[in-house]
Each structure stands twice: as structure tokens, then as C-alpha cells.
Coordinates of C-alpha atoms and ligand atoms in Angstrom, one line a residue:
M287 CA 122.1 94.4 99.5
P288 CA 123.8 92.9 102.9
D289 CA 123.1 89.2 103.2
P290 CA 120.0 88.9 105.4
H291 CA 121.6 85.5 106.8
P292 CA 125.4 86.2 107.5
A293 CA 125.7 83.1 109.6
G294 CA 124.3 81.3 106.8
Y295 CA 121.3 80.0 108.8
I296 CA 117.8 79.5 107.5
D297 CA 116.2 81.9 110.2
L298 CA 112.5 80.4 110.9
R299 CA 112.4 81.5 114.4
S300 CA 110.1 84.5 113.9
D301 CA 109.1 87.0 111.6
T302 CA 110.8 89.7 113.8
V303 CA 114.2 88.7 112.5
T304 CA 113.8 90.5 109.2
K305 CA 116.4 92.9 108.1
P306 CA 115.3 96.2 106.5
D307 CA 115.9 96.2 102.6
Q308 CA 117.7 98.7 100.6
K309 CA 114.6 100.9 99.8
M310 CA 114.1 100.9 103.5
R311 CA 117.7 101.7 104.6
A312 CA 117.8 104.5 101.8
A313 CA 114.4 106.1 103.0
M314 CA 115.8 105.9 106.7
A315 CA 119.0 107.7 105.6
S316 CA 116.8 110.7 104.1
A317 CA 114.3 111.0 106.7
E318 CA 113.0 114.2 107.5
V319 CA 113.1 114.3 111.4
G320 CA 112.0 116.5 114.2
D321 CA 111.0 115.8 118.3
D322 CA 108.5 113.5 118.3
V323 CA 107.7 114.5 121.8
Y324 CA 106.9 118.0 120.6
G325 CA 104.8 116.5 117.8
E326 CA 107.3 117.7 115.4
D327 CA 108.5 114.5 113.7
P328 CA 107.2 115.1 110.1
T329 CA 107.8 111.4 109.0
V330 CA 106.2 110.1 112.2
N331 CA 103.3 112.2 111.7
R332 CA 102.8 110.9 108.5
L333 CA 103.0 107.4 109.5
E334 CA 100.7 107.8 112.3
Q335 CA 98.3 109.7 109.8
R336 CA 98.6 107.0 107.2
A337 CA 98.1 104.4 109.5
A338 CA 94.9 105.7 111.1
E339 CA 93.5 106.3 107.5
I340 CA 94.6 102.6 106.7
F341 CA 92.5 101.4 109.4
G342 CA 89.7 103.6 109.3
K343 CA 90.1 105.2 112.7
E344 CA 90.6 108.8 114.0
A345 CA 94.1 108.5 115.2
A346 CA 97.3 106.5 115.5
L347 CA 100.4 106.2 117.9
F348 CA 104.0 105.3 116.8
V349 CA 105.4 103.2 119.6
P350 CA 108.8 101.0 119.8
T351 CA 107.1 97.8 120.3
G352 CA 104.1 95.9 120.3
T353 CA 104.3 94.9 123.8
M354 CA 104.3 98.8 124.6
G355 CA 101.3 98.9 122.1
N356 CA 99.4 96.6 123.9
T357 CA 100.2 97.8 127.5
I358 CA 99.1 101.7 126.3
A359 CA 95.8 100.3 124.5
I360 CA 95.0 98.2 127.8
K361 CA 95.5 101.3 130.0
M362 CA 93.7 103.6 128.0
H363 CA 90.5 101.5 128.2
T364 CA 90.7 100.3 131.8
R365 CA 91.4 101.4 135.5
H366 CA 93.0 99.5 138.2
G367 CA 91.2 96.6 139.7
E368 CA 89.3 95.5 136.5
E369 CA 89.4 92.4 134.7
V370 CA 90.3 91.8 131.1
I371 CA 89.1 88.9 128.9
C372 CA 91.7 87.2 126.7
E373 CA 92.7 83.8 125.3
A374 CA 94.6 81.5 127.6
R375 CA 97.4 81.5 125.5
S376 CA 97.6 85.0 124.2
H377 CA 100.6 87.1 123.8
L378 CA 99.4 89.4 126.6
V379 CA 99.3 86.6 129.2
D380 CA 102.3 84.5 128.2
W381 CA 104.9 86.8 126.8
E382 CA 104.2 90.2 128.3
L383 CA 106.0 89.9 131.8
S384 CA 102.5 90.5 133.2
M385 CA 102.3 94.2 132.0
L386 CA 98.5 93.9 132.1
A387 CA 98.8 93.6 135.7
W388 CA 101.9 95.5 136.5
F389 CA 101.0 98.8 134.5
S390 CA 97.5 98.6 134.4
G391 CA 96.5 96.8 137.7
C392 CA 94.2 94.7 135.8
L393 CA 93.3 90.8 136.0
A394 CA 93.2 88.8 133.0
R395 CA 90.3 86.7 133.0
T396 CA 91.4 83.7 130.4
I397 CA 89.6 81.8 128.2
S398 CA 90.8 78.4 126.6
A399 CA 89.5 78.6 122.9
D400 CA 89.8 76.3 120.0
R401 CA 92.5 77.9 118.0
G402 CA 92.5 80.6 120.1
I403 CA 89.5 82.1 118.6
L404 CA 86.9 83.3 121.4
T405 CA 83.4 83.6 120.8
W406 CA 80.9 85.7 122.1
K407 CA 79.0 82.6 123.8
Q408 CA 82.4 81.8 125.7
I409 CA 82.9 85.6 126.7
V410 CA 79.2 86.1 128.1
G411 CA 80.0 83.3 130.6
V412 CA 82.7 85.1 132.3
I413 CA 81.9 88.7 132.1
R414 CA 81.8 90.1 135.8
T415 CA 79.5 93.0 136.4
K416 CA 80.6 95.4 139.5
G417 CA 79.4 94.3 142.8
P418 CA 80.3 93.6 146.4
H419 CA 82.7 90.6 145.1
N420 CA 83.2 91.3 141.6
A421 CA 85.9 93.3 139.6
P422 CA 84.1 94.6 136.5
T423 CA 84.9 93.6 133.0
T424 CA 85.9 96.5 131.3
L425 CA 87.9 94.9 128.2
I426 CA 87.9 92.2 125.9
S427 CA 91.3 91.6 124.1
L428 CA 91.3 89.3 120.6
E429 CA 94.9 88.2 119.1
N430 CA 94.3 88.2 115.4
T431 CA 96.3 86.3 114.3
H432 CA 96.5 84.3 117.0
N433 CA 100.6 83.4 117.6
M434 CA 100.6 80.4 119.9
W435 CA 97.7 79.0 117.8
G436 CA 100.0 78.9 114.7
G437 CA 98.5 82.0 113.2
S438 CA 94.7 81.1 113.3
V439 CA 92.4 83.9 112.1
Y440 CA 89.0 85.3 113.6
P441 CA 86.2 85.0 111.0
L442 CA 84.7 88.6 110.6
A443 CA 81.4 87.4 112.1
V444 CA 82.7 86.1 115.2
I445 CA 84.5 89.7 116.0
D446 CA 81.6 91.6 114.8
E447 CA 79.4 89.9 117.2
I448 CA 81.9 90.3 120.1
C449 CA 82.0 94.0 119.3
A450 CA 78.6 94.2 118.9
R451 CA 77.6 92.7 122.3
S452 CA 80.5 94.0 124.2
H453 CA 79.6 97.6 123.2
E454 CA 75.7 96.8 124.2
R455 CA 77.5 96.2 128.1
G456 CA 79.8 99.1 127.7
I457 CA 82.9 97.0 127.6
K458 CA 85.6 98.0 124.8
V459 CA 87.2 95.7 122.6
H460 CA 91.1 95.8 121.7
I461 CA 92.6 93.6 118.9
D462 CA 96.2 92.4 119.6
G463 CA 96.9 92.8 115.6
A464 CA 100.7 92.0 115.4
R465 CA 100.0 90.1 112.3
I466 CA 96.5 91.8 111.3
F467 CA 97.5 92.3 107.8
N468 CA 98.3 88.3 107.8
A469 CA 94.7 88.2 108.7
S470 CA 93.7 90.8 106.1
V471 CA 95.8 88.7 103.2
A472 CA 93.8 85.5 104.6
L473 CA 90.4 86.7 104.8
D474 CA 90.9 89.1 101.6
V475 CA 89.2 91.9 103.2
P476 CA 91.3 95.4 104.2
V477 CA 92.4 95.6 107.9
S478 CA 89.7 98.5 108.1
R479 CA 86.9 95.6 107.8
I480 CA 88.6 93.5 110.6
A481 CA 89.1 96.8 112.6
R482 CA 85.8 98.4 111.9
D483 CA 84.2 97.9 115.2
A484 CA 87.0 97.2 117.7
D485 CA 87.9 100.1 120.3
S486 CA 91.9 99.8 119.2
V487 CA 94.3 98.0 117.2
M488 CA 97.7 97.6 117.9
F489 CA 99.9 96.4 115.0
C490 CA 103.3 95.5 114.4
L491 CA 105.6 96.8 111.4
S492 CA 108.4 94.8 112.9
K493 CA 106.8 91.4 112.3
A494 CA 105.6 90.1 109.0
L495 CA 105.6 93.8 107.4
G496 CA 109.5 93.8 107.6
A497 CA 110.4 97.1 109.2
P498 CA 113.3 97.1 111.6
A499 CA 111.1 98.5 114.9
G500 CA 108.0 99.9 115.6
S501 CA 104.2 99.3 116.1
L502 CA 101.0 101.4 116.1
V503 CA 98.2 101.6 118.1
V504 CA 95.0 102.8 116.3
G505 CA 91.6 104.5 117.7
T506 CA 89.8 107.4 118.7
S507 CA 91.5 110.8 118.9
E508 CA 90.6 111.0 122.6
A509 CA 91.9 107.5 123.5
I510 CA 95.3 108.0 121.2
A511 CA 95.8 111.4 123.0
E512 CA 95.8 109.5 126.5
G513 CA 98.1 106.7 125.0
R514 CA 100.7 109.3 124.0
L515 CA 100.9 110.0 127.9
Y516 CA 101.1 106.5 128.7
R517 CA 103.8 106.1 126.1
K518 CA 105.8 108.9 127.8
R519 CA 105.3 107.5 130.9
L520 CA 106.8 104.1 129.9
G521 CA 109.9 105.7 128.4
G522 CA 108.8 105.6 124.7
G523 CA 109.1 109.4 123.7
M524 CA 111.3 108.4 120.9
R525 CA 112.6 112.1 119.5
Q526 CA 113.8 111.8 116.1
A527 CA 112.0 108.5 115.5
G528 CA 111.4 109.7 111.8
V529 CA 114.4 107.5 110.9
L530 CA 112.1 104.5 112.0
A531 CA 109.1 105.9 110.8
A532 CA 110.6 106.2 107.3
A533 CA 111.0 102.2 107.2
G534 CA 107.7 101.7 108.7
L535 CA 105.9 104.0 106.1
I536 CA 107.4 101.7 103.4
A537 CA 106.7 98.6 105.4
L538 CA 102.9 99.8 105.8
E539 CA 102.3 100.8 102.2
E540 CA 104.1 97.8 100.3
S541 CA 104.8 94.7 102.5
P542 CA 101.4 93.5 102.5
A543 CA 101.5 92.9 98.9
G544 CA 104.1 90.2 99.5
L545 CA 102.3 88.5 102.6
P546 CA 100.4 85.9 100.1
R547 CA 103.9 84.4 99.2
D548 CA 104.8 83.9 103.0
H549 CA 101.6 82.2 103.3
E550 CA 102.1 79.8 100.6
N551 CA 105.6 79.1 102.0
A552 CA 103.8 78.3 105.3
R553 CA 101.5 76.0 103.7
F554 CA 104.1 74.4 101.9
L555 CA 106.0 73.7 105.3
A556 CA 103.1 72.5 107.0
L557 CA 102.2 70.2 103.8
R558 CA 105.8 68.4 103.5
L559 CA 106.2 68.5 107.4
S560 CA 102.9 66.6 107.9
E561 CA 104.0 63.7 106.0
L562 CA 107.2 63.0 108.2
P563 CA 107.6 60.3 110.5
G564 CA 107.1 61.5 114.2
I565 CA 105.7 65.0 113.3
E566 CA 102.1 65.9 113.6
I567 CA 100.5 69.0 112.2
D568 CA 97.2 69.4 110.0
P569 CA 98.2 71.6 107.3
A570 CA 94.4 72.8 106.8
G571 CA 95.3 74.4 109.8
V572 CA 98.1 76.5 108.4
E573 CA 96.1 80.0 107.4
T574 CA 98.8 82.5 107.7
N575 CA 102.5 82.6 108.0
I576 CA 102.9 80.7 111.3
V577 CA 103.7 76.5 111.4
I578 CA 103.8 74.7 114.9
F579 CA 104.1 71.2 114.7
D580 CA 104.1 68.6 117.3
I581 CA 107.1 66.5 117.9
S582 CA 106.6 64.3 120.7
Q583 CA 106.9 61.1 118.7
T584 CA 110.4 61.7 117.4
G585 CA 111.4 61.7 121.0
L586 CA 113.2 64.8 121.1
S587 CA 112.5 67.6 123.3
P588 CA 111.8 71.1 121.7
R589 CA 115.3 72.1 123.1
E590 CA 116.8 69.0 121.6
F591 CA 115.2 69.3 118.3
S592 CA 115.9 73.2 117.8
H593 CA 119.7 72.2 118.5
E594 CA 119.6 69.3 116.2
L595 CA 118.2 71.7 113.4
K596 CA 120.5 74.4 114.1
S597 CA 123.4 71.8 113.4
R598 CA 121.7 71.4 110.3
G599 CA 121.6 74.8 109.5
V600 CA 118.0 75.8 110.6
L601 CA 116.8 78.0 113.1
A602 CA 113.5 77.4 114.9
N603 CA 112.2 77.6 118.3
G604 CA 110.3 75.3 120.6
V605 CA 106.6 76.7 121.8
G606 CA 105.2 74.6 124.8
A607 CA 106.0 71.2 125.8
T608 CA 106.1 69.3 122.7
S609 CA 106.2 71.8 119.8
I610 CA 108.3 73.8 117.3
R611 CA 107.1 76.9 115.4
M612 CA 108.4 77.7 112.3
V613 CA 107.6 81.3 110.9
T614 CA 107.9 82.3 107.2
H615 CA 108.9 85.9 106.2
R616 CA 110.0 88.0 103.7
D617 CA 113.5 87.3 104.2
V618 CA 113.1 83.2 103.7
T619 CA 112.5 81.9 99.9
R620 CA 110.8 78.8 98.9
A621 CA 114.4 77.2 98.3
Q622 CA 115.3 77.8 102.0
C623 CA 112.0 76.2 103.2
E624 CA 112.7 73.2 101.0
R625 CA 116.1 73.0 102.9
A626 CA 114.3 73.5 106.0
V627 CA 112.1 70.4 105.4
A628 CA 115.3 68.6 104.1
A629 CA 116.8 69.3 107.6
V630 CA 113.9 67.9 109.4
T631 CA 113.3 65.1 106.9
E632 CA 117.1 63.9 108.0
L633 CA 116.3 64.5 111.7
C634 CA 113.3 62.5 111.7
T635 CA 114.7 59.6 109.8
R636 CA 117.9 59.6 111.8
V637 CA 116.1 59.4 115.3
P638 CA 114.1 56.4 115.7
A639 CA 110.5 57.7 116.4
T640 CA 109.1 56.3 119.9
A641 CA 106.8 53.5 119.8
A642 CA 103.3 54.8 120.3
V643 CA 102.0 52.9 123.7
Ligands
LIG202 N1 105.8 88.0 119.2 C1 107.1 87.7 119.3 C2 107.5 87.1 120.7 O1 107.2 87.7 121.7 C3 106.6 85.3 121.0 C4 107.2 86.4 118.0 O2 108.4 85.9 118.0 O3 106.0 86.0 117.7 N2 101.4 90.5 120.0 C5 101.7 89.3 119.5 C6 100.3 88.5 119.2 C7 103.0 89.0 119.3 O4 103.4 87.9 118.4 C8 104.0 89.9 119.7 C9 105.7 89.3 119.5 C10 103.8 90.8 120.5 C11 102.4 91.4 120.5 C12 104.8 91.8 120.9 O5 105.4 92.6 119.9 P1 107.2 92.9 120.5 O6 107.9 91.8 120.5 O7 107.2 94.2 119.5 O8 107.2 93.7 121.7

């Protein structure tokens, strides 16, 4: 088994950094393949079928990345000149190079929500109906778990209400579920329950589930057939993609069982970090595998903090003006989390905390 940390770093930058394990590599090497643009790759077909089954939807589409999956889903549900409601710090808005505008020609109508969790009450206040001055709202996108809010999880009742009320108005609901399996573990319900009333879900195999690449969009057969054409337009027709789907199938079937361990490690990090001078985090807010903490009282910028951590063998990136994000995943152990805490402790006790004014 190749060392997942060849450079010796403890890599907490993201759960995207995981490397395929031996079982995935063996499955990739022996994968049955065909031309997926002709629909002839048996491994991709199996992955899509399993994803649809697991999510309780009619069909699924294998795509190279989460960004492409979200882009396709938005395009499936909207037309140029419409509005999409989403949370102000959602991945769609902050990290996808305005694809919502660039490919789908839509405007993001953002709402700042506590813990990134939109409520129907907030949504209903900004819905627009078609009129001489208004572009209509045709889609609501919910991020579950919410990345920039530290992996927060939508309560089921909140999603159910948003779906029911939106559908009464003819508005579709998409879930950016890059980490929906983490939400499913936190809520102790299957992903199909979370996805039950949503029109589409994008989820990633390449994040907490540990596959080297790939995401899926699930929804109705009609929407997914349309999505297949958008995937080709975006250059996502991957031909013998069965080599990736083979690892993806293992990730889909086997990796969710390992997620509670990642959540425990994240809670451990949060708890220990909350005890350090200069660090601010409420450990009770850490529900899944993402730990975001404020470092303003250390007197260091996120860039300086990351740099100092790196020199102590730990990789973690800044998010926002005063915060650092650490993400636990299958390639990081409890012992490594302990070493990461020791590195932050050394840093926080070495750099004098700025006096609060
Ligand atoms: N998130 C990445 C970065 O892009 C920030 C990370 O390291 O967390 N939706 C959500 C909620 C995501 O967190 C991400 C990736 C995506 C979509 C996009 O997935 P990819 O990177 O596969 O395009």
C-alpha cells in the first residue's frame, strides 16, 4: 500500500486529498469498460444504477466533478434569465467560477443563513414571480452538508418543508450533496430519506467517500437524459470511464461505514482546539467532518497560520479573512489528529495572543 502521505505531512486541507486504497486500485485495474458516450460502459452503468437505487431516484449520471454535477443540475431545472435561490456562502456562489451565470445564464439570489441552513421563511421572502420587472425564481439549491459553515447539516423537517412549499409554487429543489453521506451519518437516516422530495441531488465520490474522482447527479429519468447532453456539451463524455466508476462503486458501497470515525476525529479536533489560547470554535457546532476555527486572536493571518502549521508538518488552509479549515477523512488517523493539535498548541503558545481591546 503506497504511503498516503509521501511527504510526511498530515493533510487536513480537504477530504478531496484521499488516495485510492488497494481494493479500489485492484478494481480499477480489472474494470470492465466500454464507450460510455454510447452508454456501453458496464461499470459506469452499474454505478449509475446503484446510485439511483441508493438515492431512491429514477436515474443517475456519472460526472467527473462536483462542479460539473451542480452545473448540469442547475441547467436541467432552469432557463436563461431566471433566478436561483441559494445560501450566501454556498459552493455554487463562492467556488464554482460563476458557472451558474456562465452556463445557465441565471442569477443567484443569495440569503445569509445561520449555519448555512436556509429556512422556508427566509426563502419565501425573496421568491420572485415573473413580471415586467422580475425574473422568476425557478430553483432553490441547498448545500448539505454546508462546507463553509463547517459541515452543518439540514434538519429533515427543514428540507421537507422547503421541498413541499417550493413544489406548490412550481419551483424545483436541488441539493448540493457533495457530502450528503456525512449528513446521513449525522442524522442516522439513509441518503434516500434526505433526498426524498428533492428534484435532484449531486453527490461526490471523491470527497469523504475516498474515490480518486467522480460525482453523480440523481433525479428523474427525463431530467437525467437531458443532463447527459449537458455533460457532453461541457466536455464530460469520458469514454472508458469504467476505470473510475470501479473505484466509485467501492466508495459508494463501502465508504459510508467509515464516516463515523471521521466525525469523531473532527469532534476531537474541535474540542482540543477550543481549549487553546487564541482559537475560537464551538465544538458543539461540529456535526460532521469539517472543523472551521477563528484565529484572529492569535495575531496571525490565515496565510501565516497555514505557513507556520506547514513548517510543523500539518497542512490546513485558510477560509475567509480570519479562519482556518481542517477536514478529517479516511487517510487521517486519530494519532495524526493528536499530532495536528500538538502543532497548533505549539503555534498558539509561541505566538503571543493579541490583547483583546
Ligand atoms: N469543495 C472543495 C473546494 O472546492 C472548496 C473542498 O475542498 O471542500 N459542492 C461542495 C459543497 C463542495 O465542497 C465541493 C468541493 C464541490 C461542490 C465541487 O466539487 P469538485 O471539486 O469535485 O468540483
